[in-house]
Tab-separated table of N, CA and C in Angstrom:
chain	number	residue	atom	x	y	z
A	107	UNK	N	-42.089	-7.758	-14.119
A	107	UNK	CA	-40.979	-6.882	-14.382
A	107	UNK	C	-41.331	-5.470	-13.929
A	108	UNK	N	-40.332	-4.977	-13.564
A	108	UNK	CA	-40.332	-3.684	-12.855
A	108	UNK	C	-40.277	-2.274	-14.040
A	109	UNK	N	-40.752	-1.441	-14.217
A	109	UNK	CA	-40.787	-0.255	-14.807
A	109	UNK	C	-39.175	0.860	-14.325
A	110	UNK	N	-38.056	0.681	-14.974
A	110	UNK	CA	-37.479	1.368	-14.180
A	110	UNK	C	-36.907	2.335	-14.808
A	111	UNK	N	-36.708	3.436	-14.117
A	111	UNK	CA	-35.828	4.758	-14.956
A	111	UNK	C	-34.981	5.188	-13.660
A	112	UNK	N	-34.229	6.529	-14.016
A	112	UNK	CA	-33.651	7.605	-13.018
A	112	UNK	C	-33.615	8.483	-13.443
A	113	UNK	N	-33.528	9.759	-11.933
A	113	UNK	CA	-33.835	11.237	-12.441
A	113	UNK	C	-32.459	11.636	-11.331
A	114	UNK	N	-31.933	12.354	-12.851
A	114	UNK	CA	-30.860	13.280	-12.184
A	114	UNK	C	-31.010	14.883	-12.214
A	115	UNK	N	-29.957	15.489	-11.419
A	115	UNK	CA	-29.539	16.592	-11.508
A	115	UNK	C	-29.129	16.777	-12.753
A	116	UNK	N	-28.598	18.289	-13.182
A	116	UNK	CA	-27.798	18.753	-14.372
A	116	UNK	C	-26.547	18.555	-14.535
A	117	UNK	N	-25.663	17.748	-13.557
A	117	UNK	CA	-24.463	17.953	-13.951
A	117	UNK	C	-23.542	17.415	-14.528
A	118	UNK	N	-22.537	17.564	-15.538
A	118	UNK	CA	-22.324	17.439	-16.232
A	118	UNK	C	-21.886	15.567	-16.401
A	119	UNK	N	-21.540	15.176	-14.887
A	119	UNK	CA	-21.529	13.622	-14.320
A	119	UNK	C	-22.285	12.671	-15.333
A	120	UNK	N	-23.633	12.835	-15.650
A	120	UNK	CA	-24.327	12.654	-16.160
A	120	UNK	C	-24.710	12.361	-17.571
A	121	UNK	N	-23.276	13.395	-18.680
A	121	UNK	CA	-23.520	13.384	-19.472
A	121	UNK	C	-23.490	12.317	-20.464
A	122	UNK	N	-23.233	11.180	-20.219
A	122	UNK	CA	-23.698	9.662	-20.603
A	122	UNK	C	-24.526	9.035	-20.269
A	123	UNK	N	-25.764	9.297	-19.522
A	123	UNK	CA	-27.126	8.631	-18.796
A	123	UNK	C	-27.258	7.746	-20.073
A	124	UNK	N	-27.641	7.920	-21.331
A	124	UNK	CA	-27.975	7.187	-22.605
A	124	UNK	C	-27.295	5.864	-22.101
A	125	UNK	N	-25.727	5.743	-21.809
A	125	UNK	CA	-25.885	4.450	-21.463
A	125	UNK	C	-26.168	3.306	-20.805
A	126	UNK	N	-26.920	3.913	-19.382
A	126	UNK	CA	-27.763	2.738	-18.710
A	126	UNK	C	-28.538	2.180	-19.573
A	127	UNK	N	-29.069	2.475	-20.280
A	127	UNK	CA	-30.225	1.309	-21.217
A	127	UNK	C	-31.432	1.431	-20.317
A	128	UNK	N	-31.657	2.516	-19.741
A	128	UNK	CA	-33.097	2.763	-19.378
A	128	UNK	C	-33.592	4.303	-19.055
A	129	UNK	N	-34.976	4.888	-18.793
A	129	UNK	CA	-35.183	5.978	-19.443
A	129	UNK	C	-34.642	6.578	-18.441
A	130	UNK	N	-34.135	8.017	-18.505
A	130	UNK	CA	-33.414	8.796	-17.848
A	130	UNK	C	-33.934	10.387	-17.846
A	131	UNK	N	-34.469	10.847	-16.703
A	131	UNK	CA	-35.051	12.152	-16.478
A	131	UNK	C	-34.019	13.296	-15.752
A	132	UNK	N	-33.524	14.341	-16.117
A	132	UNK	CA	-33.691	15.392	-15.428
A	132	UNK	C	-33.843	16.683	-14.734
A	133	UNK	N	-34.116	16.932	-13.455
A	133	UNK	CA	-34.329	18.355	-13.334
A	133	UNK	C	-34.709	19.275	-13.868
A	134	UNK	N	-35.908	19.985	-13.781
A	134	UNK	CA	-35.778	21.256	-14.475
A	134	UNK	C	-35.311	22.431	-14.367
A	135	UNK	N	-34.591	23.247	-15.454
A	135	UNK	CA	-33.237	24.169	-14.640
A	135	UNK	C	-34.033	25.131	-14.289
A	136	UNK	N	-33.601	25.862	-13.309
A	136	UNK	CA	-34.057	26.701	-11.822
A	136	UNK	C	-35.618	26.063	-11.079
A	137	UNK	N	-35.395	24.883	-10.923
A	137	UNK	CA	-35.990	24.378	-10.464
A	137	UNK	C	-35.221	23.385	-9.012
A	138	UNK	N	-34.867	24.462	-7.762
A	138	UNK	CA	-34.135	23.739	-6.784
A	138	UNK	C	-34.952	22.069	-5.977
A	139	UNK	N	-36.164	22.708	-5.594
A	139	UNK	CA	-36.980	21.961	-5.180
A	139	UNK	C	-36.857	20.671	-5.409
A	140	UNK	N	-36.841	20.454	-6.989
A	140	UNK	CA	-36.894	18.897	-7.730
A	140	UNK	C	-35.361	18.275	-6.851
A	141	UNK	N	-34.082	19.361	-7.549
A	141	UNK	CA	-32.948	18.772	-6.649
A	141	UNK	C	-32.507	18.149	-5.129
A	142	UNK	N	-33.819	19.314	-4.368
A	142	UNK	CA	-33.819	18.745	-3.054
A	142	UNK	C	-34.269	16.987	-2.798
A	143	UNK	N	-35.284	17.028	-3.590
A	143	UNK	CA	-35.569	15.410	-3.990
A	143	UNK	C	-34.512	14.454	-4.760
A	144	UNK	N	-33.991	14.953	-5.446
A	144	UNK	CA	-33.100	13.927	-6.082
A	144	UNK	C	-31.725	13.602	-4.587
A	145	UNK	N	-31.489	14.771	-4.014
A	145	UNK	CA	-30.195	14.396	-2.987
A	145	UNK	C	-30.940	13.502	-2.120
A	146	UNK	N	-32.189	13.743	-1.984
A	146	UNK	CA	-32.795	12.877	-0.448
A	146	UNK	C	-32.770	11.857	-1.022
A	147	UNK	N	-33.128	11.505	-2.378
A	147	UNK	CA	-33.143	9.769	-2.498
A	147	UNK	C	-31.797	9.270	-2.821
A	148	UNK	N	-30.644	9.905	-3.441
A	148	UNK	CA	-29.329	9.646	-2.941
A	148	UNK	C	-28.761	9.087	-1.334
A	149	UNK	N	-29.911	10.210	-0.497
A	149	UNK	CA	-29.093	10.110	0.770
A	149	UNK	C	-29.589	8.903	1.332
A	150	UNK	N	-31.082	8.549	0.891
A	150	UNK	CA	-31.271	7.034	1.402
A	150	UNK	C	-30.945	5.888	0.275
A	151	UNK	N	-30.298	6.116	-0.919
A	151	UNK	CA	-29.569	4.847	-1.116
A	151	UNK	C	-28.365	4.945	-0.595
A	152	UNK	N	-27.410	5.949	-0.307
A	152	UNK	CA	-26.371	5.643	0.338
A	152	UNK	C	-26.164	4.801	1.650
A	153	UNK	N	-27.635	4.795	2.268
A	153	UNK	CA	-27.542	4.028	3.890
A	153	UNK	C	-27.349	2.620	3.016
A	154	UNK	N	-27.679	2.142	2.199
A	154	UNK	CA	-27.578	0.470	1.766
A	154	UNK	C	-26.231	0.484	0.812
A	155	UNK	N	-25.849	1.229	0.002
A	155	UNK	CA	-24.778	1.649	-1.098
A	155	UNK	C	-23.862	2.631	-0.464
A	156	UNK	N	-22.521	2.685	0.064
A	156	UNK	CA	-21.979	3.620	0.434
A	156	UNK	C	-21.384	4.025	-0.363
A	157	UNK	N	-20.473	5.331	-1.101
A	157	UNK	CA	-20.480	5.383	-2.019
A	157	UNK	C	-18.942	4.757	-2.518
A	158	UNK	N	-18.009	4.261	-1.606
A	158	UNK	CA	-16.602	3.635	-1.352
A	158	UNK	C	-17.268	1.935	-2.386
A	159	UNK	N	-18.061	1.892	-2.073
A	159	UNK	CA	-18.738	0.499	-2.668
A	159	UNK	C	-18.354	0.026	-3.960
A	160	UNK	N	-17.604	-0.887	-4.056
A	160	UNK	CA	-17.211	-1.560	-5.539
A	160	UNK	C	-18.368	-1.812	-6.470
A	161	UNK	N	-18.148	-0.916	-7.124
A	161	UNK	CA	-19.249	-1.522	-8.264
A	161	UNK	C	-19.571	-2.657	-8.527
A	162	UNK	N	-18.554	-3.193	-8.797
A	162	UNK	CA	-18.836	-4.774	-9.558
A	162	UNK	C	-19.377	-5.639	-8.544
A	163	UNK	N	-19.504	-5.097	-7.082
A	163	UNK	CA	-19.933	-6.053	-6.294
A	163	UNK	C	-21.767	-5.686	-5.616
A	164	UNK	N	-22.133	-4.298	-6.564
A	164	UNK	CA	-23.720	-4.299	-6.352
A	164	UNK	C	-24.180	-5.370	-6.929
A	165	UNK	N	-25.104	-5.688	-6.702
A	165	UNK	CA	-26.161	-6.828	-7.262
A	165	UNK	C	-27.149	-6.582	-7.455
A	166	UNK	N	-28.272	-7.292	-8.382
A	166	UNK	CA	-29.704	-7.042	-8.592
A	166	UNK	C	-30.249	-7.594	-6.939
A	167	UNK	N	-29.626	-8.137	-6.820
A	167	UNK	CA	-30.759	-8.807	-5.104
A	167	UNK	C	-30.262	-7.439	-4.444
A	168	UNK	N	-29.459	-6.524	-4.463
A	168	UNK	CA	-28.892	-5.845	-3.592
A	168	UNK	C	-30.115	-4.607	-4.025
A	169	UNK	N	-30.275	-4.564	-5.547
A	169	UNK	CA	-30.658	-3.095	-5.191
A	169	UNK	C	-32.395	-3.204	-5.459
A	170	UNK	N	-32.992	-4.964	-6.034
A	170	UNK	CA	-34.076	-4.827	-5.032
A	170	UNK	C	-34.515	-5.029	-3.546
A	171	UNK	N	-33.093	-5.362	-3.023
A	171	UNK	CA	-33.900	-4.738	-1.637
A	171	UNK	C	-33.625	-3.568	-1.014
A	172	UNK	N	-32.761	-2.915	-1.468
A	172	UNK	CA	-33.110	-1.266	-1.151
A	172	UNK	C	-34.293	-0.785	-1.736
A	173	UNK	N	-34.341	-1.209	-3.240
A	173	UNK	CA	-35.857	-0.273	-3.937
A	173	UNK	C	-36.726	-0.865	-2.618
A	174	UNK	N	-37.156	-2.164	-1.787
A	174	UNK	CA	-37.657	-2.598	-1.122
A	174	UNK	C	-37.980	-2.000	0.369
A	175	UNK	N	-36.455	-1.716	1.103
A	175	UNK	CA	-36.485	-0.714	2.200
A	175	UNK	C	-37.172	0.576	1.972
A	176	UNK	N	-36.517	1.193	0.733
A	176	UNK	CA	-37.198	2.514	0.418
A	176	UNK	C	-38.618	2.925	0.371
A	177	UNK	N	-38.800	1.608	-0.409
A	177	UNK	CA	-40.362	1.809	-0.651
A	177	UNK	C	-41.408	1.474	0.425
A	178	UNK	N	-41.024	1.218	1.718
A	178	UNK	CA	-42.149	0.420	2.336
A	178	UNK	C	-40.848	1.243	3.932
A	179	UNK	N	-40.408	2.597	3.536
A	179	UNK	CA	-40.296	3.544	4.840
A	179	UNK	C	-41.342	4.666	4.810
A	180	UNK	N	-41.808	4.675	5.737
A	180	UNK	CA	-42.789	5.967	6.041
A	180	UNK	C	-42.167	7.128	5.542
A	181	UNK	N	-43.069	8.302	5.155
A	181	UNK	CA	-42.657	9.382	5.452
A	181	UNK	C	-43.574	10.428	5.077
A	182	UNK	N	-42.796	11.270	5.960
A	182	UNK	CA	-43.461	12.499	6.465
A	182	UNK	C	-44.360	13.050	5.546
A	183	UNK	N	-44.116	13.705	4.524
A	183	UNK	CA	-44.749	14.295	2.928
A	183	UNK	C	-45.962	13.370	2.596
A	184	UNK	N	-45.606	12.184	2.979
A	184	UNK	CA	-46.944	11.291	2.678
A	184	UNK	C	-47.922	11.277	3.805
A	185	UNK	N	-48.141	11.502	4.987
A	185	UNK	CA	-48.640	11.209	6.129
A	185	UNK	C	-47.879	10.027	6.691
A	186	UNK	N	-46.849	9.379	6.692
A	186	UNK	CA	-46.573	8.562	7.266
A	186	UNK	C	-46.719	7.500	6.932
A	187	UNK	N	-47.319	7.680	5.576
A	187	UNK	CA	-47.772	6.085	4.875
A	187	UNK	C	-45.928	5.736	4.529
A	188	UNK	N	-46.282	4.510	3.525
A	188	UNK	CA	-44.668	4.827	2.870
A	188	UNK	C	-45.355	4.644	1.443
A	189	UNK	N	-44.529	4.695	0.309
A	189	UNK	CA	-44.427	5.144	-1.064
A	189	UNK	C	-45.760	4.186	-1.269
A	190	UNK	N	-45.252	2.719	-0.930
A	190	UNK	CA	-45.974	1.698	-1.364
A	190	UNK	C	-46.936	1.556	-1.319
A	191	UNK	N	-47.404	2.193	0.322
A	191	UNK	CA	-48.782	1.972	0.688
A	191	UNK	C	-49.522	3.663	-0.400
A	192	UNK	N	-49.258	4.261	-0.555
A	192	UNK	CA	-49.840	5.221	-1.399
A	192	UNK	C	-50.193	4.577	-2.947
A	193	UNK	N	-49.020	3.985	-3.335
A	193	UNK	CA	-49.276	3.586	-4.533
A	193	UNK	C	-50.514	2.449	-4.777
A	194	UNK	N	-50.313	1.495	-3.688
A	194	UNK	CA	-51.918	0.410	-3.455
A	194	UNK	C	-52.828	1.383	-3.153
A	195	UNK	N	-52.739	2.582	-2.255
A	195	UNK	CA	-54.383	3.226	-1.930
A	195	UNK	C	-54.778	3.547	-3.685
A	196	UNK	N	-53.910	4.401	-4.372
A	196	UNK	CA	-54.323	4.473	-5.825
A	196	UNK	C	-54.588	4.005	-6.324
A	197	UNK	N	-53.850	2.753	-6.715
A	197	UNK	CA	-54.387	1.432	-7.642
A	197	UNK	C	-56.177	0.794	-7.324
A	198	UNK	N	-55.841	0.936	-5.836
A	198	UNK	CA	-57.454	0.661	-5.789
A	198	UNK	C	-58.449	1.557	-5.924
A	199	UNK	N	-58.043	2.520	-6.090
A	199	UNK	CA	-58.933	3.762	-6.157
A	199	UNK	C	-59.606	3.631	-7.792
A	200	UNK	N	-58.261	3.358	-8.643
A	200	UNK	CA	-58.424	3.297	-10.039
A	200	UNK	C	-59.786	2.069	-10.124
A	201	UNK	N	-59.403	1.206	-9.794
A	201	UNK	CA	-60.022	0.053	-10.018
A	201	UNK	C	-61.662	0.020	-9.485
A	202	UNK	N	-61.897	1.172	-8.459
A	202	UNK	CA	-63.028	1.166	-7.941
A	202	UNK	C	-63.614	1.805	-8.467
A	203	UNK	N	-63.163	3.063	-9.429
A	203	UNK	CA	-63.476	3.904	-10.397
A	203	UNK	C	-64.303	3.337	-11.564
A	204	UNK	N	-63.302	2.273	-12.031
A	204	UNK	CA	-64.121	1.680	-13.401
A	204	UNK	C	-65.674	1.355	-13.342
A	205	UNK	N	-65.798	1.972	-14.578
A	205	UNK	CA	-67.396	1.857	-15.021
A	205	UNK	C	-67.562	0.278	-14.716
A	206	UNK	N	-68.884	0.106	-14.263
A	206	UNK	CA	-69.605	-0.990	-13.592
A	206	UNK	C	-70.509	-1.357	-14.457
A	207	UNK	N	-70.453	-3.017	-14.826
A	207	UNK	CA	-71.444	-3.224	-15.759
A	207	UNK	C	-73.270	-2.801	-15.571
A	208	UNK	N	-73.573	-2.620	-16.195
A	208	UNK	CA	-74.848	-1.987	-16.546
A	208	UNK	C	-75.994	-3.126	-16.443
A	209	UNK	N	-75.801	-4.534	-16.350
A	209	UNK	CA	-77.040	-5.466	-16.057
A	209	UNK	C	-76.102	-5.999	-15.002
A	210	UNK	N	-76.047	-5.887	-14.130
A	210	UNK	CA	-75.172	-7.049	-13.063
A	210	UNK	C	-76.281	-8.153	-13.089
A	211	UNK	N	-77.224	-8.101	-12.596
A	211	UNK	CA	-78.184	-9.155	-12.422
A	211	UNK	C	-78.323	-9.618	-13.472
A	212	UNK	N	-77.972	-9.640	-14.916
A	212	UNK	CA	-78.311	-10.565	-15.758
A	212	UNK	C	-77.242	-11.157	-15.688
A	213	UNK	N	-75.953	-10.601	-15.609
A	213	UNK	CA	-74.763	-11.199	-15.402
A	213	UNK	C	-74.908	-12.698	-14.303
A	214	UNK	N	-75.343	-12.279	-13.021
A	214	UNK	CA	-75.732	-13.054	-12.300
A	214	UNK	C	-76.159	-14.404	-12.586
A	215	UNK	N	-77.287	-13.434	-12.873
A	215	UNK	CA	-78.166	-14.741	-13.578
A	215	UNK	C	-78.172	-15.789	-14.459
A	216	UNK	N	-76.976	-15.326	-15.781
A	216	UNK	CA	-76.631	-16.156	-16.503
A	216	UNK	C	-75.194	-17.121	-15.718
A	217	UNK	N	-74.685	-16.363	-14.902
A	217	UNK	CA	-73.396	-17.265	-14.071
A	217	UNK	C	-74.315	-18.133	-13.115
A	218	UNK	N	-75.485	-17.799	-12.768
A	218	UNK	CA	-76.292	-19.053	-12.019
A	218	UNK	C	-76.388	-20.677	-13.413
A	219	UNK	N	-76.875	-20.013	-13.989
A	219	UNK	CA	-77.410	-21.220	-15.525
A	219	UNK	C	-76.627	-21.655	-16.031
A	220	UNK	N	-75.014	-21.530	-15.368
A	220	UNK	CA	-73.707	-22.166	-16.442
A	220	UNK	C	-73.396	-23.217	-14.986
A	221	UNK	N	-74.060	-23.025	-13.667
A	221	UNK	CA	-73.399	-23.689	-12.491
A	221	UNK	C	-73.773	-25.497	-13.012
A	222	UNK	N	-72.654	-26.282	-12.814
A	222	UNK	CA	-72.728	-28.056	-12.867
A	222	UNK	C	-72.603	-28.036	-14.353
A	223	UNK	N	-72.238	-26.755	-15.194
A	223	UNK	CA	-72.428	-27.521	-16.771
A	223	UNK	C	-71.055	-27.640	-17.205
A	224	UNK	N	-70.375	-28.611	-17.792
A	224	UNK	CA	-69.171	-28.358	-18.419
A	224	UNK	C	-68.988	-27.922	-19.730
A	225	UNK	N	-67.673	-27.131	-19.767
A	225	UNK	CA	-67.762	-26.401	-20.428
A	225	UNK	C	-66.423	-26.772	-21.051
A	226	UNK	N	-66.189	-27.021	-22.550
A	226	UNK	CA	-64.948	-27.624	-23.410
A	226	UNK	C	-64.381	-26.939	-24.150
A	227	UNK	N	-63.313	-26.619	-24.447
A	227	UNK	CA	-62.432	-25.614	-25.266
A	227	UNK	C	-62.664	-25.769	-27.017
């Protein structure tokens, strides 16, 4: 399952976000910058969602494969990676981070002395 929220602008459009049923962020006021981000990711769901688009006829297959296009387009701010590939360089970063057990070789050693033995619940 996917982690999902949205981040809006201030305006007043908005003032029911509570009822998507998921968490809802936005803008901080005099803070344009953030807004410039919120229109750009508008402007690339509109290439898959135009905004003439019947509601009732989006779909979950529809808007994971935009989250899908989106996430796996290059761009610029990133070096050209896309979202996705940033988010795997991190994850592995995290993971390479973690503290490393402290006897590996006994570890070893005892995963040698369990090899051909069965082992019963």
């Amino acid at each position: 399952s996917y982690a999902t929220s949205c981040t809006f602008d201030n305006g007043k459009e908005f003032a029911e976000h509570y009822t998507l049923g998921i968490p809802t962020y936005f803008c901080d006021a005099y803070s344009p910058w953030q807004k410039g981000s919120v229109e750009n990711a508008i402007k690339l769901i509109r290439r898959y969602i135009p905004f003439a688009m019947d509601p009732d006829s989006i779909t979950q297959q529809l808007l994971d494969y935009v989250a899908h296009m989106i996430n796996n387009r290059p761009r610029k701010i990133l070096g050209f990676l896309t979202p996705y590939e940033v988010f795997e360089n991190e994850l592995k970063k995290k993971n390479e981070s973690r503290v490393k057990s402290a006897l590996p070789a006994a570890e070893v050693s005892f995963n040698l002395n369990l090899e051909g033995v069965a082992l019963h619940a």
